[in-house]
Coordinates of C-alpha atoms in Angstrom, one line a residue:
Chain R
M6 CA -70.9 -155.6 242.1
G7 CA -69.0 -152.6 240.9
K8 CA -68.0 -154.4 237.7
T9 CA -71.5 -155.4 237.0
K10 CA -72.6 -151.7 237.3
V11 CA -69.9 -150.7 234.9
F12 CA -70.9 -153.4 232.5
I13 CA -74.5 -152.4 232.6
G14 CA -73.5 -148.8 232.0
I15 CA -71.4 -149.8 229.0
C16 CA -74.2 -151.9 227.6
L17 CA -76.7 -149.1 227.9
I18 CA -74.4 -146.6 226.2
T19 CA -73.6 -149.0 223.4
A20 CA -77.3 -149.7 222.9
L21 CA -78.1 -146.0 222.8
L22 CA -75.4 -145.3 220.3
A23 CA -76.2 -148.3 218.2
T24 CA -79.9 -147.2 217.9
G25 CA -79.3 -143.5 217.5
C26 CA -80.7 -142.0 214.3
G27 CA -77.4 -140.6 213.2
K28 CA -79.3 -137.8 211.5
D29 CA -77.9 -134.9 213.5
E30 CA -74.7 -136.6 214.6
L31 CA -71.6 -135.9 212.7
E32 CA -69.8 -138.7 211.0
P33 CA -66.2 -139.0 212.3
L34 CA -65.0 -137.9 208.8
D35 CA -66.7 -134.6 209.2
A36 CA -66.0 -131.9 211.8
P37 CA -67.7 -128.7 212.9
Y38 CA -66.7 -125.6 210.8
E39 CA -65.5 -122.8 213.0
L40 CA -67.0 -119.6 211.9
N41 CA -64.7 -116.7 212.9
L42 CA -67.0 -113.8 213.4
P43 CA -65.6 -110.3 213.5
V44 CA -65.6 -108.4 216.7
G45 CA -69.0 -106.8 217.3
F46 CA -70.9 -109.3 215.1
P47 CA -73.7 -111.1 216.9
P48 CA -73.9 -114.9 216.7
M49 CA -75.1 -116.0 213.3
P50 CA -78.4 -118.0 213.3
V51 CA -78.0 -121.4 211.7
P52 CA -81.0 -123.6 210.9
V53 CA -81.3 -126.9 212.8
G54 CA -80.1 -129.8 210.6
N55 CA -77.7 -127.6 208.6
E56 CA -75.1 -126.8 211.3
L57 CA -71.9 -125.8 209.7
T58 CA -69.4 -128.6 209.1
V59 CA -66.2 -128.7 207.1
K60 CA -67.6 -131.1 204.5
R61 CA -70.9 -129.3 204.1
V62 CA -69.1 -126.0 203.4
E63 CA -66.6 -127.7 201.1
L64 CA -69.4 -129.3 199.1
G65 CA -71.4 -126.1 199.0
K66 CA -68.3 -124.3 197.6
M67 CA -67.8 -126.9 194.9
L68 CA -71.5 -126.5 193.9
F69 CA -71.3 -122.7 193.9
F70 CA -68.7 -122.8 191.2
D71 CA -70.1 -125.8 189.3
K72 CA -71.4 -124.8 185.8
G73 CA -73.1 -128.2 185.6
M74 CA -75.9 -126.6 187.6
S75 CA -77.2 -124.7 184.5
R76 CA -79.0 -126.4 181.7
D77 CA -76.2 -125.9 179.1
S78 CA -73.4 -126.1 181.7
T79 CA -72.2 -122.5 181.0
V80 CA -73.3 -120.6 184.1
S81 CA -72.5 -121.2 187.8
C82 CA -73.5 -119.2 190.8
G83 CA -70.0 -117.7 190.6
S84 CA -70.7 -116.4 187.1
C85 CA -72.9 -113.6 188.5
H86 CA -71.5 -113.4 192.0
L87 CA -67.8 -112.6 191.6
Q88 CA -65.5 -112.7 194.7
T89 CA -63.4 -109.7 193.6
N90 CA -66.6 -107.7 193.7
A91 CA -67.8 -109.1 197.1
F92 CA -69.7 -111.7 195.1
S93 CA -71.7 -109.2 193.1
D94 CA -71.5 -108.6 189.3
V95 CA -69.9 -105.7 187.5
I96 CA -72.7 -105.1 185.0
A97 CA -76.2 -103.8 185.6
I98 CA -78.0 -106.9 184.7
S99 CA -76.1 -110.2 184.8
S100 CA -76.4 -112.6 181.9
G101 CA -77.7 -116.1 182.5
I102 CA -77.4 -118.9 180.0
E103 CA -77.3 -117.9 176.3
G104 CA -76.7 -114.3 177.5
R105 CA -80.3 -113.9 178.6
K106 CA -81.0 -110.9 180.8
G107 CA -83.1 -110.9 183.9
M108 CA -84.3 -107.7 185.5
R109 CA -82.2 -107.1 188.5
N110 CA -78.7 -106.3 189.5
S111 CA -76.8 -109.2 191.2
P112 CA -76.4 -108.2 194.8
P113 CA -73.2 -109.0 196.7
L114 CA -73.2 -112.1 198.9
F115 CA -71.8 -111.7 202.4
N116 CA -73.1 -111.9 206.0
L117 CA -76.1 -113.6 204.4
G118 CA -76.9 -115.7 207.5
Y119 CA -78.1 -112.5 209.2
H120 CA -80.6 -111.6 206.5
P121 CA -84.2 -112.2 207.6
Y122 CA -85.2 -112.8 204.0
Y123 CA -83.7 -112.8 200.5
F124 CA -84.0 -111.0 197.2
F125 CA -84.9 -107.3 196.7
D126 CA -88.5 -108.0 197.4
G127 CA -87.9 -110.3 200.4
G128 CA -90.0 -113.2 199.1
V129 CA -87.7 -116.0 200.1
P130 CA -87.3 -116.7 203.9
T131 CA -84.2 -118.9 203.9
L132 CA -80.9 -119.4 202.1
E133 CA -81.8 -123.0 201.4
L134 CA -85.0 -122.0 199.7
Q135 CA -83.2 -119.3 197.8
V136 CA -81.1 -121.9 195.9
L137 CA -84.3 -123.1 194.1
A138 CA -84.7 -119.8 192.4
P139 CA -81.6 -119.3 190.1
V140 CA -81.5 -122.9 189.1
Q141 CA -84.9 -122.7 187.6
D142 CA -85.1 -119.1 186.5
V143 CA -85.3 -119.0 182.7
N144 CA -83.0 -116.0 182.7
E145 CA -80.4 -117.5 184.9
M146 CA -79.7 -121.2 184.8
D147 CA -83.0 -122.3 183.2
H148 CA -82.7 -125.8 184.4
D149 CA -85.4 -128.2 185.3
F150 CA -84.8 -128.8 189.0
P151 CA -85.1 -132.6 188.9
L152 CA -82.7 -132.8 185.9
A153 CA -80.2 -130.5 187.6
V154 CA -80.2 -132.7 190.7
E155 CA -80.1 -135.9 188.7
R156 CA -77.1 -134.7 186.7
L157 CA -75.1 -133.4 189.7
A158 CA -75.9 -136.7 191.4
Q159 CA -73.9 -138.5 188.7
N160 CA -70.7 -137.0 190.1
P161 CA -69.2 -139.6 192.4
R162 CA -67.3 -137.0 194.4
Y163 CA -70.6 -135.3 195.2
Q164 CA -72.1 -138.6 196.3
E165 CA -69.2 -139.4 198.5
M166 CA -69.3 -135.9 200.1
A167 CA -73.1 -136.0 200.5
R168 CA -72.7 -139.2 202.5
I169 CA -70.1 -137.7 204.8
A170 CA -71.7 -134.3 205.2
Y171 CA -75.4 -135.3 205.4
N172 CA -75.4 -139.0 205.7
R173 CA -77.6 -139.5 202.6
E174 CA -77.3 -139.7 198.9
F175 CA -76.9 -136.5 196.9
D176 CA -80.3 -135.0 196.3
A177 CA -82.3 -131.8 196.4
F178 CA -81.9 -131.6 200.2
V179 CA -78.1 -131.9 200.0
L180 CA -77.9 -129.5 197.2
T181 CA -79.8 -126.7 198.9
R182 CA -78.3 -127.3 202.4
A183 CA -74.7 -127.4 201.2
L184 CA -75.0 -124.2 199.2
G185 CA -76.7 -122.6 202.2
A186 CA -73.8 -123.8 204.5
F187 CA -71.1 -122.4 202.2
E188 CA -73.0 -119.1 201.8
R189 CA -73.2 -118.7 205.6
T190 CA -69.4 -118.8 205.8
L191 CA -69.1 -115.7 203.5
V192 CA -68.6 -113.3 206.4
S193 CA -67.1 -109.9 205.8
G194 CA -66.2 -107.5 208.6
N195 CA -62.6 -106.4 208.3
S196 CA -62.8 -103.1 206.5
A197 CA -60.8 -99.9 207.5
Y198 CA -64.0 -98.8 209.1
D199 CA -64.1 -102.0 211.3
Q200 CA -60.5 -101.5 212.3
Y201 CA -61.3 -97.9 213.3
N202 CA -64.4 -99.0 215.1
N203 CA -62.3 -101.6 217.1
G204 CA -60.0 -98.9 218.4
Q205 CA -57.4 -98.4 215.7
S206 CA -58.1 -94.7 215.2
S207 CA -55.5 -94.3 212.4
A208 CA -57.5 -96.8 210.2
L209 CA -59.7 -93.9 208.9
N210 CA -58.3 -90.7 207.6
E211 CA -59.8 -87.4 208.7
S212 CA -62.0 -87.1 205.6
A213 CA -63.5 -90.6 206.2
K214 CA -64.1 -89.7 209.8
R215 CA -66.0 -86.6 208.8
G216 CA -67.9 -88.8 206.3
L217 CA -68.8 -91.3 209.0
A218 CA -70.2 -88.4 211.1
L219 CA -72.2 -87.2 208.1
F220 CA -73.5 -90.7 207.4
Q221 CA -74.7 -91.0 211.0
S222 CA -76.1 -87.5 211.2
E223 CA -79.8 -86.7 211.5
R224 CA -79.3 -84.3 208.6
L225 CA -78.4 -87.1 206.1
S226 CA -80.0 -90.0 208.0
C227 CA -78.2 -92.6 205.9
S228 CA -77.8 -94.8 209.0
G229 CA -81.6 -94.5 209.6
C230 CA -81.9 -97.2 206.9
H231 CA -78.4 -98.4 206.4
G232 CA -77.8 -98.8 210.2
G233 CA -76.5 -101.6 212.4
F234 CA -73.4 -103.8 212.1
N235 CA -74.3 -104.8 208.6
F236 CA -75.3 -101.3 207.4
T237 CA -78.9 -102.2 206.7
D238 CA -82.1 -102.6 208.8
Y239 CA -83.5 -105.0 206.0
S240 CA -86.6 -102.9 205.7
F241 CA -88.3 -102.2 202.4
K242 CA -88.1 -98.6 201.3
N243 CA -88.3 -96.4 198.2
N244 CA -85.3 -94.1 197.8
G245 CA -86.7 -92.1 194.9
L246 CA -84.8 -93.6 191.9
A247 CA -87.5 -92.6 189.4
E248 CA -91.0 -91.2 189.2
V249 CA -92.2 -94.5 187.7
Y250 CA -90.6 -97.8 188.4
A251 CA -90.5 -100.5 185.8
D252 CA -90.0 -103.1 188.6
S253 CA -92.7 -102.8 191.3
G254 CA -90.6 -104.4 194.0
R255 CA -92.1 -105.8 197.2
I256 CA -95.7 -105.6 196.0
R257 CA -94.8 -108.5 193.7
V258 CA -94.7 -110.8 196.6
T259 CA -97.2 -109.3 199.0
A260 CA -99.9 -107.8 196.7
V261 CA -100.2 -105.0 199.3
E262 CA -100.4 -101.6 197.7
A263 CA -98.3 -100.0 200.4
D264 CA -95.4 -102.1 199.2
R265 CA -95.3 -100.8 195.7
D266 CA -91.9 -99.8 194.4
K267 CA -90.2 -100.7 197.7
F268 CA -86.9 -102.6 197.8
K269 CA -84.9 -104.2 200.5
V270 CA -82.4 -101.8 202.0
P271 CA -79.0 -103.2 200.9
S272 CA -75.9 -103.5 203.1
L273 CA -73.3 -100.9 202.3
R274 CA -70.4 -103.0 203.4
N275 CA -68.0 -103.4 200.4
V276 CA -70.1 -100.9 198.5
A277 CA -67.2 -99.5 196.6
L278 CA -66.7 -102.9 195.0
T279 CA -70.3 -103.6 194.0
A280 CA -71.0 -101.1 191.2
P281 CA -73.3 -100.6 189.4
Y282 CA -75.9 -99.7 192.1
M283 CA -79.6 -100.1 193.0
H284 CA -81.9 -103.0 192.1
D285 CA -81.7 -102.3 188.4
G286 CA -78.1 -101.3 188.3
S287 CA -79.1 -97.9 187.0
I288 CA -76.5 -95.8 188.9
A289 CA -73.0 -96.4 187.6
S290 CA -70.8 -95.0 190.4
L291 CA -70.8 -94.2 194.1
A292 CA -70.2 -90.5 193.3
Q293 CA -73.5 -90.6 191.3
V294 CA -75.2 -92.3 194.2
V295 CA -74.1 -89.5 196.4
E296 CA -75.4 -87.0 193.8
H297 CA -78.7 -88.9 193.8
Y298 CA -79.2 -88.6 197.5
N299 CA -78.0 -85.0 197.5
S300 CA -80.7 -84.1 194.9
G301 CA -83.5 -85.6 197.0
G302 CA -84.3 -88.1 194.3
A303 CA -87.3 -88.3 191.9
N304 CA -90.8 -87.5 192.9
N305 CA -92.2 -90.9 193.6
P306 CA -95.3 -91.1 195.7
Q307 CA -93.7 -94.0 197.7
K308 CA -90.5 -92.1 198.4
D309 CA -89.4 -92.1 202.1
E310 CA -89.6 -88.7 203.7
R311 CA -85.9 -88.8 204.6
I312 CA -84.9 -88.7 200.9
K313 CA -84.9 -85.0 200.4
P314 CA -82.4 -82.4 199.1
L315 CA -79.3 -82.4 201.3
N316 CA -77.4 -79.3 200.1
L317 CA -74.1 -81.1 200.5
T318 CA -70.9 -79.1 199.9
A319 CA -68.2 -80.5 197.6
Q320 CA -66.1 -81.3 200.7
E321 CA -69.0 -83.1 202.3
K322 CA -69.6 -85.2 199.2
S323 CA -66.0 -86.2 199.0
D324 CA -66.0 -87.0 202.8
L325 CA -69.0 -89.2 202.4
L326 CA -67.4 -91.0 199.5
E327 CA -64.2 -91.4 201.4
F328 CA -66.2 -93.1 204.2
L329 CA -68.1 -95.4 201.8
N330 CA -64.7 -96.4 200.3
A331 CA -63.5 -97.3 203.8
L332 CA -66.2 -100.0 204.0
S333 CA -64.2 -102.3 201.6
D334 CA -63.0 -105.6 203.1
Y335 CA -60.1 -106.8 200.9
E336 CA -59.3 -109.7 203.2
F337 CA -62.8 -110.9 202.2
T338 CA -62.4 -110.4 198.5
T339 CA -59.0 -112.2 198.4
N340 CA -59.7 -114.9 201.0
A341 CA -58.6 -118.2 199.4
A342 CA -61.2 -120.1 201.4
F343 CA -63.9 -118.5 199.2
A344 CA -62.1 -118.7 195.9
E345 CA -62.9 -121.1 193.1
Chain B
M16 CA -76.0 -160.7 239.6
R17 CA -79.6 -159.5 240.2
Y18 CA -78.6 -156.6 238.0
L19 CA -78.1 -158.9 235.0
R20 CA -81.7 -160.0 235.2
L21 CA -82.7 -156.4 234.9
L22 CA -80.3 -155.8 232.1
V23 CA -82.1 -157.6 229.3
P24 CA -85.5 -155.9 229.7
M25 CA -83.7 -152.6 230.1
L26 CA -81.8 -153.0 226.9
V27 CA -85.0 -154.0 225.1
W28 CA -86.7 -150.9 226.5
V29 CA -83.8 -148.6 225.5
I30 CA -83.7 -149.9 222.0
M31 CA -87.4 -149.5 221.6
A32 CA -87.6 -146.1 223.1
S33 CA -84.8 -144.7 221.0
S34 CA -85.9 -146.3 217.8
C35 CA -85.9 -143.8 214.9
E36 CA -89.1 -144.8 213.3
K37 CA -92.1 -142.7 214.0
D38 CA -94.8 -144.7 215.5
P39 CA -96.9 -146.0 212.7
E40 CA -100.4 -144.4 212.4
L41 CA -103.0 -146.3 214.2
I42 CA -104.1 -149.1 211.9
I43 CA -107.7 -150.2 212.4
E44 CA -107.5 -154.0 212.1
P45 CA -108.8 -156.0 210.4
D46 CA -110.3 -153.5 208.1
P47 CA -109.1 -153.3 204.5
S48 CA -112.0 -151.1 203.4
S49 CA -111.0 -148.3 201.0
I50 CA -112.4 -145.3 199.1
T51 CA -111.4 -144.0 195.7
F52 CA -112.2 -140.5 194.7
N53 CA -112.5 -140.1 191.0
I54 CA -112.5 -136.6 189.7
Y55 CA -113.5 -136.4 186.0
P56 CA -112.2 -133.2 184.3
K57 CA -114.7 -131.9 181.8
V58 CA -115.6 -129.0 179.6
G59 CA -119.4 -129.0 180.0
N60 CA -120.3 -132.6 179.1
Q61 CA -117.1 -133.4 177.2
P62 CA -114.2 -135.2 178.9
M63 CA -111.2 -132.8 179.1
V64 CA -107.6 -133.6 178.3
L65 CA -104.6 -131.4 177.8
N66 CA -103.6 -130.0 174.4
Q67 CA -107.0 -130.4 172.9
E68 CA -109.3 -127.6 171.8
Y69 CA -112.8 -127.1 173.2
L70 CA -115.6 -124.6 172.7
D71 CA -116.4 -123.2 176.1
E72 CA -119.8 -122.3 177.4
D73 CA -119.9 -119.0 175.4
S74 CA -118.4 -120.5 172.3
Y75 CA -114.9 -119.3 172.7
R76 CA -112.2 -121.7 171.7
I77 CA -109.9 -122.8 174.5
M78 CA -107.1 -125.3 174.8
P79 CA -105.7 -126.1 178.2
T80 CA -102.0 -127.1 178.2
L81 CA -101.4 -127.5 181.9
F82 CA -103.7 -128.2 184.7
R83 CA -102.6 -129.1 188.2
F84 CA -104.1 -128.5 191.6
Y85 CA -103.7 -129.4 195.3
V86 CA -106.5 -131.1 197.3
S87 CA -105.8 -131.1 201.0
H88 CA -107.4 -132.4 204.2
L89 CA -109.7 -134.7 202.4
T90 CA -112.1 -135.6 205.2
L91 CA -115.1 -137.9 205.7
L92 CA -118.0 -136.7 207.8
T93 CA -119.7 -139.1 210.2
D94 CA -122.6 -138.6 212.7
S95 CA -120.0 -138.4 215.4
G96 CA -117.4 -136.3 213.8
E97 CA -114.8 -136.1 211.0
L98 CA -112.1 -138.4 209.8
E99 CA -109.2 -137.0 207.7
I100 CA -108.1 -139.6 205.2
K101 CA -105.6 -137.6 203.1
D102 CA -103.5 -134.6 204.2
V103 CA -102.4 -133.6 200.7
A104 CA -102.7 -134.8 197.1
L105 CA -101.5 -133.2 193.9
L106 CA -103.7 -133.9 190.9
S107 CA -102.5 -133.3 187.4
L108 CA -104.1 -133.8 184.0
E109 CA -100.7 -134.6 182.5
G110 CA -100.8 -138.0 180.8
L111 CA -104.5 -138.4 181.4
A112 CA -106.4 -140.1 178.6
S113 CA -109.8 -138.9 177.5
G114 CA -112.5 -140.0 180.0
E115 CA -110.0 -141.0 182.6
P116 CA -110.4 -139.5 186.1
L117 CA -107.9 -138.0 188.5
T118 CA -107.9 -140.2 191.6
I119 CA -107.2 -140.1 195.3
E120 CA -107.3 -143.4 197.2
A121 CA -107.3 -144.0 200.9
A122 CA -107.9 -146.8 203.4
I123 CA -110.9 -146.1 205.6
P124 CA -112.8 -147.9 208.3
A125 CA -116.1 -149.6 207.3
G126 CA -119.1 -147.6 208.3
N127 CA -121.7 -144.9 207.5
Y128 CA -120.5 -141.6 206.3
T129 CA -122.6 -138.5 205.9
G130 CA -120.5 -136.6 203.4
V131 CA -117.1 -135.4 202.4
R132 CA -115.1 -132.2 202.5
F133 CA -111.8 -131.0 201.2
W134 CA -109.8 -127.9 200.5
I135 CA -108.3 -126.6 197.3
G136 CA -104.7 -125.5 197.9
L137 CA -102.5 -125.9 201.0
D138 CA -102.9 -124.8 204.6
S139 CA -100.5 -122.2 205.8
A140 CA -98.2 -124.8 207.5
Q141 CA -98.1 -126.9 204.3
N142 CA -97.5 -123.8 202.3
A143 CA -94.5 -122.9 204.4
S144 CA -92.8 -126.2 203.7
D145 CA -89.3 -126.5 202.3
P146 CA -89.8 -128.6 199.1
A147 CA -86.2 -129.9 199.2
T148 CA -87.0 -131.8 202.4
Y149 CA -89.5 -134.1 200.8
A150 CA -88.9 -137.3 198.8
Q151 CA -89.1 -136.7 195.1
D152 CA -92.6 -138.3 194.6
H153 CA -94.2 -136.5 197.6
P154 CA -96.8 -133.9 196.4
L155 CA -94.9 -131.1 198.2
S156 CA -91.5 -131.9 196.7
A157 CA -89.4 -129.5 194.6
F158 CA -89.8 -132.0 191.8
Q159 CA -93.5 -131.3 191.3
G160 CA -92.9 -127.9 189.7
T161 CA -95.5 -126.2 191.9
F162 CA -93.2 -124.2 194.1
W163 CA -92.8 -120.5 193.6
T164 CA -89.1 -119.9 193.8
W165 CA -89.1 -116.1 193.9
N166 CA -91.9 -115.9 196.5
S167 CA -91.5 -119.1 198.6
G168 CA -94.8 -120.9 198.7
Y169 CA -96.8 -123.2 196.4
R170 CA -99.1 -122.7 193.5
F171 CA -102.4 -124.1 194.6
V172 CA -104.0 -124.3 191.1
M173 CA -102.1 -124.0 187.9
L174 CA -104.2 -123.7 184.7
E175 CA -102.4 -122.6 181.5
G176 CA -103.4 -122.7 177.8
Y177 CA -104.5 -120.8 174.7
Y178 CA -107.9 -119.2 174.1
D179 CA -109.6 -117.1 171.5
T180 CA -110.6 -113.5 172.3
L181 CA -113.6 -113.6 170.0
A182 CA -116.5 -116.0 170.2
N183 CA -117.4 -118.3 167.3
T184 CA -114.1 -117.9 165.4
P185 CA -113.4 -120.5 162.8
G186 CA -110.2 -122.5 162.7
P187 CA -107.8 -123.6 165.3
V188 CA -107.3 -121.6 168.5
A189 CA -104.9 -118.7 168.3
T190 CA -101.7 -119.8 170.0
T191 CA -100.7 -116.2 170.4
S192 CA -103.2 -115.7 173.2
F193 CA -101.8 -117.4 176.2
F194 CA -103.5 -117.6 179.5
N195 CA -101.8 -118.5 182.8
Y196 CA -103.6 -118.7 186.1
H197 CA -101.5 -119.5 189.0
T198 CA -103.3 -119.2 192.3
G199 CA -101.4 -119.4 195.6
L200 CA -101.0 -117.4 198.8
N201 CA -102.5 -118.3 202.1
T202 CA -105.4 -115.9 201.5
L203 CA -106.6 -118.0 198.6
Y204 CA -106.8 -121.2 200.5
R205 CA -110.4 -122.3 200.3
E206 CA -112.7 -125.2 201.2
A207 CA -114.3 -126.7 198.1
V208 CA -118.0 -125.9 198.1
L209 CA -119.6 -129.2 197.4
G210 CA -123.3 -128.7 198.1
A211 CA -125.2 -131.6 196.5
A212 CA -121.9 -133.3 195.6
S213 CA -121.4 -134.2 199.3
V214 CA -123.7 -137.2 199.7
P215 CA -124.1 -139.8 202.4
F216 CA -122.7 -143.3 201.8
S217 CA -121.8 -146.5 203.6
V218 CA -118.8 -148.8 203.1
G219 CA -119.0 -152.4 204.1
E220 CA -116.2 -154.4 205.7
G221 CA -113.5 -155.0 203.1
D222 CA -115.4 -153.0 200.4
S223 CA -113.9 -150.4 198.2
Y224 CA -116.2 -147.5 197.6
T225 CA -116.0 -145.1 194.7
Y226 CA -116.9 -141.5 194.9
N227 CA -117.3 -139.9 191.5
L228 CA -117.0 -136.2 191.0
D229 CA -117.0 -134.0 187.9
L230 CA -114.8 -130.9 187.6
D231 CA -116.1 -128.6 185.0
L232 CA -113.9 -126.0 183.4
N233 CA -116.9 -124.0 182.3
R234 CA -117.8 -123.5 185.9
A235 CA -114.3 -122.5 186.8
L236 CA -114.5 -119.8 184.0
Y237 CA -118.2 -118.9 184.1
G238 CA -119.1 -119.5 187.7
S239 CA -120.4 -117.0 190.2
R240 CA -117.7 -114.6 188.9
D241 CA -117.4 -114.3 185.1
I242 CA -113.7 -114.1 184.4
S243 CA -113.9 -115.4 180.8
R244 CA -113.9 -111.9 179.2
N245 CA -110.5 -111.0 180.6
M246 CA -108.9 -114.4 180.1
G247 CA -106.0 -112.7 178.4
A248 CA -104.8 -111.6 181.8
I249 CA -102.1 -113.6 183.5
T250 CA -102.2 -113.9 187.2
H251 CA -99.5 -115.2 189.6
S252 CA -101.8 -114.2 192.4
T253 CA -99.6 -111.3 193.7
S254 CA -100.0 -109.8 190.2
N255 CA -103.7 -109.4 189.3
Y256 CA -104.9 -110.7 192.6
Q257 CA -108.5 -110.0 191.7
L258 CA -108.4 -112.4 188.8
A259 CA -106.7 -115.0 191.0
E260 CA -109.4 -114.6 193.7
D261 CA -112.3 -114.7 191.2
F262 CA -110.9 -117.8 189.6
T263 CA -110.4 -119.4 193.0
E264 CA -114.0 -118.6 194.0
N265 CA -115.3 -120.3 190.8
F266 CA -112.9 -123.2 191.0
I267 CA -114.0 -124.3 194.5
R268 CA -117.5 -124.5 193.2
A269 CA -116.7 -126.4 190.0
F270 CA -117.2 -129.9 191.5
S271 CA -120.4 -131.8 191.1
L272 CA -121.6 -135.4 191.6
S273 CA -120.9 -137.4 188.4
N274 CA -123.9 -138.4 186.3
P275 CA -122.8 -141.8 185.0

């Protein structure tokens, strides 16, 4: 009797396993990827079907640095997003293939899994969808998407990894998911500020501590927009860069007049490493950014009311700068796991 | 050993219940009736193909170079209700020979129908799809070139080409004047206004019925809203929204019953 029950049990389990779809189950060759989130970071949302695994992340990283993604095989994602600069670019407007220029500054890439949307105008809701943009943008990789996928699919290594990671052949799905998976692992949260915040009071010098207080003060209200653990509330704002903007920002995707000249508030983590600044790279240094805010900015009708003359003393400016410099996470910019 | 007798049916049940395949759509047997929608693109009375010059209604030269659009929720009307026969189709003039129609085919049950309805563009759920999750040849796949990458969503109607800014000009169309209408956005999703083009018909057992419609570019340009005068404008819907809306309002009224 007992034996029969066990036998039935085994049969049932075997039957269930044998008929499982295998879609969401990990192949034995793959294993979950452990995301080590810094203290104080909330859990990172991960889309169903693209849970992080070792092979998915590995494949995504290979693709990120693969120049074969561009039409003439000269540009990879890593060409405009450099690890030493927290995956941003050092020039105002990055060059795509044949040195073509787009219109925006390459933003840094870290803690991306927390963003509610992507790009300065917020038109793209997921990391997976974001991948479709640079590949096809004439000023970036200028590749016909089907051709790009077809060419990458010729790579036997990609085919092998696609099967292990996603249990299917290399295709548009695998390309977009794997890059999304790799990008989610780009987590940064070990700056001097973080160490200070986690109880190591010597991690910030006195000047940086005064800068932090200024940053959070009502008088400067920097943290009103650049608040939270990622130093942004992801809202769309105008910080008075110019009276007239060449790039109309969020209105490009919403067609709502109230969104004219508004841009996604950027994270200020690693900000000392991501010059030049703003959506158009128009401000060369952090010191000049501080001067910009101190001046109250240009008279743009969309300018947020908190952007107004601050009357900072020389000491306050250098304290604020000292604090912004303490947001650099060198463990992140030198982490071999993210290197080409 | 009684348990063993239970085992076989249980296993069969388990296998069936855990099968991956989605249940196939209800197939109405035995009923191989079908319908083919033919949509004949025209400029006035002339068949329209890409990369050929036409004189439009107001004698302006125009040369379309790309023309694609989505038809969704193609539905047959009956006395007792509605029957959706196609959720989405992408129609393109690419590769179409002169006089050839754009086609949508579907299996339908035999019977009497009182008319048809369909929408131009995609509903908000379809428009929020991730194109990389579809097979290459699916109308919503990333391979169709209809997805807006910088503002996730699909282009509902894409019409591009060259035009002359002066009427009655001699010689070939000026290829310096490019026009580019891309409509999209959930707010521009509209049902086609068919009026007299939606006629009753019956389909016998095993028959294939053909429903012929014309799509007239003149009506898309000179319909209820005359947009031809500012054709130089480019719209990607979020830029120059008014033009995108005017064009959409015309386009959904550009279908008529074919006069053979």
